[in-house]
mmCIF file with all atom_site columns, C-alpha atoms in Angstrom:
data_model
loop_
_atom_site.group_PDB
_atom_site.id
_atom_site.type_symbol
_atom_site.label_atom_id
_atom_site.label_alt_id
_atom_site.label_comp_id
_atom_site.label_asym_id
_atom_site.label_entity_id
_atom_site.label_seq_id
_atom_site.pdbx_PDB_ins_code
_atom_site.Cartn_x
_atom_site.Cartn_y
_atom_site.Cartn_z
_atom_site.occupancy
_atom_site.B_iso_or_equiv
_atom_site.pdbx_formal_charge
_atom_site.auth_seq_id
_atom_site.auth_comp_id
_atom_site.auth_asym_id
_atom_site.auth_atom_id
_atom_site.pdbx_PDB_model_num
ATOM 1  C CA . MET K 1 1  ? 0.000   0.000   0.000  1.00 0.00 ? 131 MET K CA 1
ATOM 2  C CA . GLU K 1 2  ? 1.200   3.505   -0.731 1.00 0.00 ? 132 GLU K CA 1
ATOM 3  C CA . LEU K 1 3  ? 0.096   6.797   0.723  1.00 0.00 ? 133 LEU K CA 1
ATOM 4  C CA . HIS K 1 4  ? 0.722   10.081  -1.057 1.00 0.00 ? 134 HIS K CA 1
ATOM 5  C CA . THR K 1 5  ? 0.059   13.248  0.890  1.00 0.00 ? 135 THR K CA 1
ATOM 6  C CA . ILE K 1 6  ? 1.232   16.771  1.478  1.00 0.00 ? 136 ILE K CA 1
ATOM 7  C CA . LYS K 1 7  ? 3.487   17.303  4.472  1.00 0.00 ? 137 LYS K CA 1
ATOM 8  C CA . PRO K 1 8  ? 1.321   19.117  7.024  1.00 0.00 ? 138 PRO K CA 1
ATOM 9  C CA . ALA K 1 9  ? 2.212   22.051  9.216  1.00 0.00 ? 139 ALA K CA 1
ATOM 10 C CA . GLY K 1 10 ? 1.757   21.988  12.980 1.00 0.00 ? 140 GLY K CA 1
ATOM 11 C CA . TYR K 1 11 ? -1.378  23.403  14.534 1.00 0.00 ? 141 TYR K CA 1
ATOM 12 C CA . PRO K 1 12 ? -1.162  27.184  14.953 1.00 0.00 ? 142 PRO K CA 1
ATOM 13 C CA . LYS K 1 13 ? -0.666  28.409  18.523 1.00 0.00 ? 143 LYS K CA 1
ATOM 14 C CA . SER K 1 14 ? 0.179   24.872  19.688 1.00 0.00 ? 144 SER K CA 1
ATOM 15 C CA . ASP K 1 15 ? 3.240   22.920  20.803 1.00 0.00 ? 145 ASP K CA 1
ATOM 16 C CA . LEU K 1 16 ? 2.073   19.824  18.903 1.00 0.00 ? 146 LEU K CA 1
ATOM 17 C CA . PRO K 1 17 ? 4.357   18.846  16.022 1.00 0.00 ? 147 PRO K CA 1
ATOM 18 C CA . ALA K 1 18 ? 3.060   18.314  12.502 1.00 0.00 ? 148 ALA K CA 1
ATOM 19 C CA . HIS K 1 19 ? 1.621   14.827  12.146 1.00 0.00 ? 149 HIS K CA 1
ATOM 20 C CA . ILE K 1 20 ? -0.575  12.555  10.093 1.00 0.00 ? 150 ILE K CA 1
ATOM 21 C CA . HIS K 1 21 ? -3.040  10.211  11.790 1.00 0.00 ? 151 HIS K CA 1
ATOM 22 C CA . VAL K 1 22 ? -2.684  6.665   10.460 1.00 0.00 ? 152 VAL K CA 1
ATOM 23 C CA . HIS K 1 23 ? -5.513  4.126   10.804 1.00 0.00 ? 153 HIS K CA 1
ATOM 24 C CA . VAL K 1 24 ? -5.206  0.716   9.153  1.00 0.00 ? 154 VAL K CA 1
ATOM 25 C CA . THR K 1 25 ? -8.022  -1.829  9.063  1.00 0.00 ? 155 THR K CA 1
ATOM 26 C CA . ALA K 1 26 ? -8.419  -5.213  7.390  1.00 0.00 ? 156 ALA K CA 1
ATOM 27 C CA . GLU K 1 27 ? -11.070 -7.873  7.789  1.00 0.00 ? 157 GLU K CA 1
ATOM 28 C CA . GLY K 1 28 ? -10.032 -10.476 10.375 1.00 0.00 ? 158 GLY K CA 1
ATOM 29 C CA . TYR K 1 29 ? -7.339  -8.255  11.929 1.00 0.00 ? 159 TYR K CA 1
ATOM 30 C CA . ARG K 1 30 ? -7.271  -5.853  14.844 1.00 0.00 ? 160 ARG K CA 1
ATOM 31 C CA . PRO K 1 31 ? -7.326  -2.207  13.742 1.00 0.00 ? 161 PRO K CA 1
ATOM 32 C CA . TYR K 1 32 ? -4.095  -0.273  14.124 1.00 0.00 ? 162 TYR K CA 1
ATOM 33 C CA . GLY K 1 33 ? -3.756  3.455   14.747 1.00 0.00 ? 163 GLY K CA 1
ATOM 34 C CA . THR K 1 34 ? -0.799  5.740   15.329 1.00 0.00 ? 164 THR K CA 1
ATOM 35 C CA . GLU K 1 35 ? 0.658   9.067   14.266 1.00 0.00 ? 165 GLU K CA 1
ATOM 36 C CA . PHE K 1 36 ? 3.309   9.726   11.653 1.00 0.00 ? 166 PHE K CA 1
ATOM 37 C CA . LEU K 1 37 ? 5.654   12.509  12.757 1.00 0.00 ? 167 LEU K CA 1
ATOM 38 C CA . PHE K 1 38 ? 8.604   14.190  11.064 1.00 0.00 ? 168 PHE K CA 1
ATOM 39 C CA . GLN K 1 39 ? 12.101  14.073  12.550 1.00 0.00 ? 169 GLN K CA 1
ATOM 40 C CA . ASP K 1 40 ? 12.979  17.558  11.309 1.00 0.00 ? 170 ASP K CA 1
ATOM 41 C CA . ASP K 1 41 ? 10.002  19.215  13.038 1.00 0.00 ? 171 ASP K CA 1
ATOM 42 C CA . GLU K 1 42 ? 11.358  21.707  15.586 1.00 0.00 ? 172 GLU K CA 1
ATOM 43 C CA . ARG K 1 43 ? 8.373   20.980  17.860 1.00 0.00 ? 173 ARG K CA 1
ATOM 44 C CA . LEU K 1 44 ? 9.267   17.266  18.082 1.00 0.00 ? 174 LEU K CA 1
ATOM 45 C CA . LYS K 1 45 ? 11.570  17.463  21.099 1.00 0.00 ? 175 LYS K CA 1
ATOM 46 C CA . GLY K 1 46 ? 11.737  16.856  24.837 1.00 0.00 ? 176 GLY K CA 1
ATOM 47 C CA . GLU K 1 47 ? 8.659   15.313  26.440 1.00 0.00 ? 177 GLU K CA 1
ATOM 48 C CA . ILE K 1 48 ? 6.689   15.423  23.181 1.00 0.00 ? 178 ILE K CA 1
ATOM 49 C CA . LEU K 1 49 ? 9.366   13.290  21.473 1.00 0.00 ? 179 LEU K CA 1
ATOM 50 C CA . ASN K 1 50 ? 9.566   10.923  24.464 1.00 0.00 ? 180 ASN K CA 1
ATOM 51 C CA . ARG K 1 51 ? 5.784   10.442  24.478 1.00 0.00 ? 181 ARG K CA 1
ATOM 52 C CA . ALA K 1 52 ? 5.734   9.829   20.710 1.00 0.00 ? 182 ALA K CA 1
ATOM 53 C CA . VAL K 1 53 ? 8.357   7.084   21.067 1.00 0.00 ? 183 VAL K CA 1
ATOM 54 C CA . ILE K 1 54 ? 6.616   5.471   24.072 1.00 0.00 ? 184 ILE K CA 1
ATOM 55 C CA . ASP K 1 55 ? 3.239   5.554   22.300 1.00 0.00 ? 185 ASP K CA 1
ATOM 56 C CA . GLY K 1 56 ? 4.681   3.907   19.181 1.00 0.00 ? 186 GLY K CA 1
ATOM 57 C CA . GLY K 1 57 ? 4.552   6.911   16.893 1.00 0.00 ? 187 GLY K CA 1
ATOM 58 C CA . MET K 1 58 ? 6.273   6.548   13.540 1.00 0.00 ? 188 MET K CA 1
ATOM 59 C CA . ILE K 1 59 ? 8.969   9.198   13.241 1.00 0.00 ? 189 ILE K CA 1
ATOM 60 C CA . GLY K 1 60 ? 9.886   9.835   9.638  1.00 0.00 ? 190 GLY K CA 1
ATOM 61 C CA . VAL K 1 61 ? 13.463  10.179  8.491  1.00 0.00 ? 191 VAL K CA 1
ATOM 62 C CA . PRO K 1 62 ? 13.484  10.747  4.723  1.00 0.00 ? 192 PRO K CA 1
ATOM 63 C CA . GLU K 1 63 ? 15.014  7.944   2.657  1.00 0.00 ? 193 GLU K CA 1
ATOM 64 C CA . LEU K 1 64 ? 14.967  10.209  -0.354 1.00 0.00 ? 194 LEU K CA 1
ATOM 65 C CA . ALA K 1 65 ? 14.572  13.981  -0.264 1.00 0.00 ? 195 ALA K CA 1
ATOM 66 C CA . GLU K 1 66 ? 14.568  15.606  -3.677 1.00 0.00 ? 196 GLU K CA 1
ATOM 67 C CA . SER K 1 67 ? 13.356  18.779  -1.968 1.00 0.00 ? 197 SER K CA 1
ATOM 68 C CA . PRO K 1 68 ? 11.664  19.677  1.342  1.00 0.00 ? 198 PRO K CA 1
ATOM 69 C CA . PHE K 1 69 ? 8.357   19.153  -0.489 1.00 0.00 ? 199 PHE K CA 1
ATOM 70 C CA . ASN K 1 70 ? 9.192   15.842  -2.164 1.00 0.00 ? 200 ASN K CA 1
ATOM 71 C CA . GLN K 1 71 ? 10.331  13.243  0.371  1.00 0.00 ? 201 GLN K CA 1
ATOM 72 C CA . GLU K 1 72 ? 9.943   9.477   0.565  1.00 0.00 ? 202 GLU K CA 1
ATOM 73 C CA . PHE K 1 73 ? 9.507   7.380   3.706  1.00 0.00 ? 203 PHE K CA 1
ATOM 74 C CA . SER K 1 74 ? 8.718   3.700   4.185  1.00 0.00 ? 204 SER K CA 1
ATOM 75 C CA . TYR K 1 75 ? 7.403   1.716   7.115  1.00 0.00 ? 205 TYR K CA 1
ATOM 76 C CA . GLU K 1 76 ? 6.274   -1.827  7.624  1.00 0.00 ? 206 GLU K CA 1
ATOM 77 C CA . ILE K 1 77 ? 3.059   -2.247  9.584  1.00 0.00 ? 207 ILE K CA 1
ATOM 78 C CA . LYS K 1 78 ? 2.106   -5.757  10.657 1.00 0.00 ? 208 LYS K CA 1
ATOM 79 C CA . LEU K 1 79 ? -1.494  -6.264  11.702 1.00 0.00 ? 209 LEU K CA 1
ATOM 80 C CA . VAL K 1 80 ? -2.424  -8.772  14.409 1.00 0.00 ? 210 VAL K CA 1
ATOM 81 C CA . LYS K 1 81 ? -5.176  -11.316 13.725 1.00 0.00 ? 211 LYS K CA 1
ATOM 82 C CA . LYS K 1 82 ? -8.296  -11.081 15.895 1.00 0.00 ? 212 LYS K CA 1
#
């Protein structure tokens, strides 16, 4: 599966880093949800970074960055059967 999106900005007037909510479902498997965050986000630091790691957030480090607006990331998500 591939996902193509535009890299979001963080919420205005907030300490929350930019993120994309990820929800994956498949018949016969438990649903999976997390957040995709960006390593280069200046808001992703300190306790916010620690919480993201503890909660299983996916923190993107570009594998390919042709420009700040054209980056590629890959992750493997394994669903658990019900």
